[in-house]
Structure formats: C-alpha cells, structure tokens
Amino acid sequence: MDTGTGAGGELLVCLDVDGTIVDHDEALSDRVREAVQRLAKSGAHVVVATGRSLHGVLPVVQRLGLDSGYLVCSNGAATVELDTGVAEGYRVVSVHTFDPSAVAGALREDLPAGLFAVEVLGRGFKVTAPFPDGELTGELEVVPFEELFAEPVLRVVVRSPEHTSAQFLQLVDKVGLHGVAYSVGWTAWLDLAPEGVTKASALEDVRERLRVPPSATVAVGDGRNDVEMLRWAARGIAMGNAPQEVKDAADAVTGDVRDDGLADVLDDLLR
C-alpha cells in the first residue's frame, strides 16, 4: 500500500490505540511494536492519539518502548509530552475542561440505569456505579451523580450495558447533544468532551508546536472518534476492521489489526 508520504524528521505520524496498535484483547504484535520503534528512530514524530485516559494509555506506550514524544489522550481533552526527567514520566501540555451537567442530565433521563464516569487526569475515574470489569483503568471512586459535575471536567463516559451500539446511537440521536463534542464506541459507550475538542484539534496544536508542515502528517485509526483525525491528516488511513463510515473518511485502507495492518503502513513509510 502506498501511503503517499516518505519518512523523515518532518513527518508526524499519529496512531490510534485500540483496534490500531492493539487489538480488542489488548494484544500487541512484535511486528507492530518493532515498526513503531523503527519509525521513531528514523526521526519521525510518533504521536499516540487515543480515546483512552492518560492512565490507560501509558502502559501501551511502555509496551511500545516509547520514552519521548506527545500523547493525545481522552479524544483530545488532554495532551502530555513524555519526559523521563520528571517523576511522573510526562509533562502536561494542555487540558480542556467543560461543564457537561445539562447534557449528562438529559442523557440520564433516557438512561436511568446508565453508568456515568468523569476522568481524573492521571489517576482514574469518579463513577456513579462500577463499570463492567476491565473497561476503566486507574483508581475508581463511586460518588453520587450530582457530585460528578461539582466542578468542570475534561471527559464524561456514559455506558449502558443493556444496549447495543446501534441502539445507543439511536438514543443519542434522539436526545440531541448540543454544546459538547461526542463519539460513540464499539459498545454502548459514549464519550463527551468540550465542544470543538477532538483528536484532530489536539494534533493540530502538536503539529504547530513541532513546526511540521501540514503536508507531512499521517494518521491511522479505526474508530468513529478517529474520523476527524483521518480527515485532518494529509494522509488518513483506516484500519481494515474499521466501520464503513470511518473507511469513507480515509484516503486509504490498510489491513485488519489482527493482520498487523498498522505495521504495513509504517513499513511503507520507512520504505
């Protein structure tokens, strides 16, 4: 597959995590890890851009062997720069917060049994009730619904185990979400973020910080929360396991995550 761009110091390569770097069982292939490491050593800027919290993405970055560069977390609401010289291993570059109480309240009326959570940067989540095992990482503190929104937050997660993803999409359309950015995941999972904040908006800030030309940007992803990122990049590449709407937003489609589709892209860049 021709990615249309060559590797080099000016190249900015933005990579989703779930369904792109790792599969949905958290498996990371040796071939993908080695391709990411070779690309980083070539001088290209490798940025991990994910819907995961900071706490949730750091173990993946460690498995990749990356110790420098930027991480875009929580669908763009938080950006950090890896820095081995500080105790945490990273420096916070930007955080975007908002007041989601009105939208969350409207959703709760239609989802009385729904689970709500707000992210606490670098620590974990405050939740209204326990989520299904393994879905949230870090410290989990159960609090009343109203306490979730006592102060501005950077992300809200809404989960409805009793709904399918398609049913959840219909419910979200029915409620109508105004004044926020949102994306629906593979399951009945909804992320709410500040209006105008996406992976793409955060990556544009990173691009400007690194002074990389817009023409030297590549993005690879598989989820609905990657659509803006794929359109933002000079070359947006969808994974073979992506929904059709994500493939339609991309310039090219690579192989499935189970077939190391990301490694195919990175090998082409290095070639």
Short mmCIF file of N, CA and C in Angstrom, two decimals, residues 56-134:
data_model
loop_
_atom_site.label_atom_id
_atom_site.label_comp_id
_atom_site.label_asym_id
_atom_site.label_seq_id
_atom_site.Cartn_x
_atom_site.Cartn_y
_atom_site.Cartn_z
N GLY A 56 -4.71 5.10 31.21
CA GLY A 56 -4.94 3.90 30.42
C GLY A 56 -3.99 3.73 29.26
N VAL A 57 -3.42 4.82 28.76
CA VAL A 57 -2.56 4.72 27.58
C VAL A 57 -1.09 4.54 27.94
N LEU A 58 -0.67 4.98 29.12
CA LEU A 58 0.75 4.88 29.48
C LEU A 58 1.29 3.45 29.42
N PRO A 59 0.54 2.43 29.87
CA PRO A 59 1.08 1.06 29.74
C PRO A 59 1.30 0.64 28.29
N VAL A 60 0.46 1.11 27.37
CA VAL A 60 0.65 0.78 25.95
C VAL A 60 1.92 1.44 25.42
N VAL A 61 2.13 2.69 25.81
CA VAL A 61 3.33 3.42 25.38
C VAL A 61 4.58 2.72 25.90
N GLN A 62 4.52 2.23 27.13
CA GLN A 62 5.65 1.50 27.69
C GLN A 62 5.91 0.21 26.92
N ARG A 63 4.84 -0.49 26.55
CA ARG A 63 4.99 -1.73 25.78
C ARG A 63 5.58 -1.44 24.40
N LEU A 64 5.28 -0.26 23.85
CA LEU A 64 5.84 0.12 22.55
C LEU A 64 7.31 0.50 22.66
N GLY A 65 7.76 0.84 23.87
CA GLY A 65 9.14 1.24 24.06
C GLY A 65 9.39 2.70 23.75
N LEU A 66 8.33 3.53 23.78
CA LEU A 66 8.48 4.96 23.51
C LEU A 66 8.75 5.69 24.83
N ASP A 67 9.75 6.56 24.85
CA ASP A 67 10.02 7.35 26.05
C ASP A 67 10.11 8.84 25.75
N SER A 68 9.73 9.23 24.53
CA SER A 68 9.67 10.64 24.18
C SER A 68 8.54 10.84 23.18
N GLY A 69 8.13 12.10 23.03
CA GLY A 69 7.05 12.40 22.11
C GLY A 69 5.77 12.79 22.84
N TYR A 70 4.73 13.07 22.07
CA TYR A 70 3.47 13.55 22.62
C TYR A 70 2.43 12.44 22.66
N LEU A 71 1.54 12.52 23.66
CA LEU A 71 0.38 11.65 23.75
C LEU A 71 -0.87 12.52 23.79
N VAL A 72 -1.80 12.26 22.89
CA VAL A 72 -3.10 12.92 22.91
C VAL A 72 -4.08 11.93 23.53
N CYS A 73 -4.65 12.30 24.67
CA CYS A 73 -5.49 11.38 25.44
C CYS A 73 -6.93 11.90 25.51
N SER A 74 -7.83 11.02 25.89
CA SER A 74 -9.23 11.40 26.13
C SER A 74 -9.83 12.13 24.95
N ASN A 75 -9.54 11.62 23.74
CA ASN A 75 -10.07 12.20 22.50
C ASN A 75 -9.72 13.67 22.33
N GLY A 76 -8.54 14.05 22.81
CA GLY A 76 -8.06 15.41 22.60
C GLY A 76 -8.21 16.33 23.79
N ALA A 77 -8.87 15.89 24.85
CA ALA A 77 -9.08 16.75 26.01
C ALA A 77 -7.81 16.96 26.82
N ALA A 78 -6.84 16.04 26.70
CA ALA A 78 -5.58 16.18 27.42
C ALA A 78 -4.42 15.80 26.51
N THR A 79 -3.37 16.61 26.53
CA THR A 79 -2.15 16.31 25.78
C THR A 79 -0.97 16.39 26.73
N VAL A 80 -0.10 15.38 26.68
CA VAL A 80 1.10 15.39 27.51
C VAL A 80 2.31 15.12 26.64
N GLU A 81 3.48 15.49 27.14
CA GLU A 81 4.74 15.18 26.47
C GLU A 81 5.54 14.25 27.38
N LEU A 82 5.95 13.11 26.84
CA LEU A 82 6.75 12.18 27.62
C LEU A 82 8.08 12.82 28.01
N ASP A 83 8.48 12.63 29.25
CA ASP A 83 9.71 13.25 29.75
C ASP A 83 10.26 12.36 30.87
N THR A 84 11.32 11.62 30.58
CA THR A 84 11.90 10.72 31.57
C THR A 84 12.60 11.48 32.69
N GLY A 85 12.74 12.80 32.54
CA GLY A 85 13.43 13.58 33.55
C GLY A 85 12.55 14.01 34.71
N VAL A 86 11.25 13.72 34.65
CA VAL A 86 10.36 14.07 35.76
C VAL A 86 9.78 12.80 36.36
N ALA A 87 9.33 12.89 37.60
CA ALA A 87 8.91 11.71 38.34
C ALA A 87 7.77 10.96 37.66
N GLU A 88 6.80 11.70 37.14
CA GLU A 88 5.64 11.05 36.52
C GLU A 88 5.96 10.43 35.17
N GLY A 89 7.06 10.88 34.54
CA GLY A 89 7.41 10.39 33.21
C GLY A 89 6.77 11.18 32.09
N TYR A 90 6.06 12.25 32.44
CA TYR A 90 5.41 13.09 31.42
C TYR A 90 5.16 14.48 31.99
N ARG A 91 4.98 15.44 31.08
CA ARG A 91 4.58 16.80 31.44
C ARG A 91 3.24 17.10 30.76
N VAL A 92 2.32 17.70 31.51
CA VAL A 92 1.03 18.07 30.94
C VAL A 92 1.21 19.30 30.05
N VAL A 93 0.78 19.19 28.81
CA VAL A 93 0.89 20.29 27.84
C VAL A 93 -0.40 21.10 27.81
N SER A 94 -1.54 20.43 27.75
CA SER A 94 -2.81 21.14 27.72
C SER A 94 -3.93 20.25 28.24
N VAL A 95 -4.92 20.90 28.87
CA VAL A 95 -6.11 20.22 29.37
C VAL A 95 -7.31 21.10 29.06
N HIS A 96 -8.36 20.52 28.48
CA HIS A 96 -9.58 21.24 28.16
C HIS A 96 -10.72 20.70 29.03
N THR A 97 -11.36 21.58 29.79
CA THR A 97 -12.46 21.16 30.66
C THR A 97 -13.75 21.86 30.25
N PHE A 98 -14.89 21.33 30.75
CA PHE A 98 -16.19 21.91 30.43
C PHE A 98 -17.21 21.49 31.49
N ASP A 99 -18.38 22.10 31.41
CA ASP A 99 -19.48 21.77 32.31
C ASP A 99 -20.51 20.95 31.54
N PRO A 100 -20.54 19.64 31.76
CA PRO A 100 -21.44 18.77 30.99
C PRO A 100 -22.75 18.45 31.71
N SER A 101 -23.04 19.15 32.81
CA SER A 101 -24.14 18.74 33.67
C SER A 101 -25.48 18.72 32.95
N ALA A 102 -25.75 19.70 32.08
CA ALA A 102 -27.05 19.75 31.40
C ALA A 102 -27.21 18.58 30.44
N VAL A 103 -26.16 18.30 29.65
CA VAL A 103 -26.22 17.19 28.69
C VAL A 103 -26.29 15.85 29.43
N ALA A 104 -25.49 15.70 30.48
CA ALA A 104 -25.50 14.45 31.25
C ALA A 104 -26.85 14.23 31.89
N GLY A 105 -27.46 15.31 32.37
CA GLY A 105 -28.79 15.19 32.97
C GLY A 105 -29.82 14.73 31.97
N ALA A 106 -29.74 15.26 30.74
CA ALA A 106 -30.68 14.85 29.69
C ALA A 106 -30.49 13.39 29.33
N LEU A 107 -29.25 12.95 29.26
CA LEU A 107 -28.99 11.54 28.96
C LEU A 107 -29.50 10.64 30.08
N ARG A 108 -29.35 11.09 31.30
CA ARG A 108 -29.76 10.26 32.44
C ARG A 108 -31.27 10.02 32.44
N GLU A 109 -32.04 10.98 31.95
CA GLU A 109 -33.49 10.80 31.89
C GLU A 109 -33.86 9.63 30.99
N ASP A 110 -33.09 9.43 29.90
CA ASP A 110 -33.36 8.31 29.00
C ASP A 110 -32.57 7.07 29.35
N LEU A 111 -31.60 7.21 30.26
CA LEU A 111 -30.78 6.08 30.68
C LEU A 111 -30.75 5.99 32.20
N PRO A 112 -31.90 5.72 32.81
CA PRO A 112 -31.92 5.69 34.29
C PRO A 112 -30.98 4.64 34.87
N ALA A 113 -30.70 3.58 34.09
CA ALA A 113 -29.78 2.54 34.58
C ALA A 113 -28.39 2.71 34.00
N GLY A 114 -28.14 3.81 33.30
CA GLY A 114 -26.85 4.03 32.67
C GLY A 114 -25.76 4.31 33.69
N LEU A 115 -24.53 4.02 33.30
CA LEU A 115 -23.37 4.27 34.14
C LEU A 115 -22.66 5.53 33.66
N PHE A 116 -22.31 6.41 34.60
CA PHE A 116 -21.65 7.66 34.25
C PHE A 116 -20.30 7.74 34.98
N ALA A 117 -19.31 8.31 34.30
CA ALA A 117 -17.99 8.47 34.90
C ALA A 117 -17.36 9.76 34.41
N VAL A 118 -16.54 10.38 35.23
CA VAL A 118 -15.72 11.51 34.80
C VAL A 118 -14.26 11.16 35.08
N GLU A 119 -13.40 11.58 34.17
CA GLU A 119 -11.99 11.25 34.29
C GLU A 119 -11.26 12.21 35.21
N VAL A 120 -10.39 11.67 36.03
CA VAL A 120 -9.48 12.45 36.86
C VAL A 120 -8.09 12.25 36.27
N LEU A 121 -7.53 13.29 35.67
CA LEU A 121 -6.30 13.17 34.89
C LEU A 121 -5.18 12.49 35.67
N GLY A 122 -4.64 11.42 35.09
CA GLY A 122 -3.50 10.73 35.67
C GLY A 122 -3.82 9.82 36.83
N ARG A 123 -5.11 9.78 37.26
CA ARG A 123 -5.45 8.96 38.43
C ARG A 123 -6.47 7.88 38.12
N GLY A 124 -7.54 8.23 37.47
CA GLY A 124 -8.59 7.26 37.23
C GLY A 124 -9.92 7.94 36.95
N PHE A 125 -10.99 7.47 37.60
CA PHE A 125 -12.33 7.98 37.32
C PHE A 125 -13.17 8.06 38.60
N LYS A 126 -14.07 9.04 38.62
CA LYS A 126 -15.19 9.03 39.54
C LYS A 126 -16.38 8.44 38.79
N VAL A 127 -17.09 7.51 39.41
CA VAL A 127 -18.17 6.79 38.73
C VAL A 127 -19.42 6.77 39.59
N THR A 128 -20.59 6.64 38.92
CA THR A 128 -21.84 6.53 39.68
C THR A 128 -22.06 5.11 40.17
N ALA A 129 -21.45 4.13 39.51
CA ALA A 129 -21.53 2.72 39.89
C ALA A 129 -20.42 1.99 39.14
N PRO A 130 -20.03 0.81 39.59
CA PRO A 130 -18.96 0.08 38.91
C PRO A 130 -19.30 -0.21 37.45
N PHE A 131 -18.30 -0.04 36.57
CA PHE A 131 -18.41 -0.38 35.16
C PHE A 131 -18.08 -1.86 34.98
N PRO A 132 -18.43 -2.45 33.82
CA PRO A 132 -18.01 -3.83 33.56
C PRO A 132 -16.49 -3.98 33.74
N ASP A 133 -16.07 -5.13 34.22
CA ASP A 133 -14.65 -5.37 34.52
C ASP A 133 -13.76 -5.04 33.34
N GLY A 134 -12.68 -4.31 33.62
CA GLY A 134 -11.66 -4.02 32.62
C GLY A 134 -11.94 -2.84 31.72
#
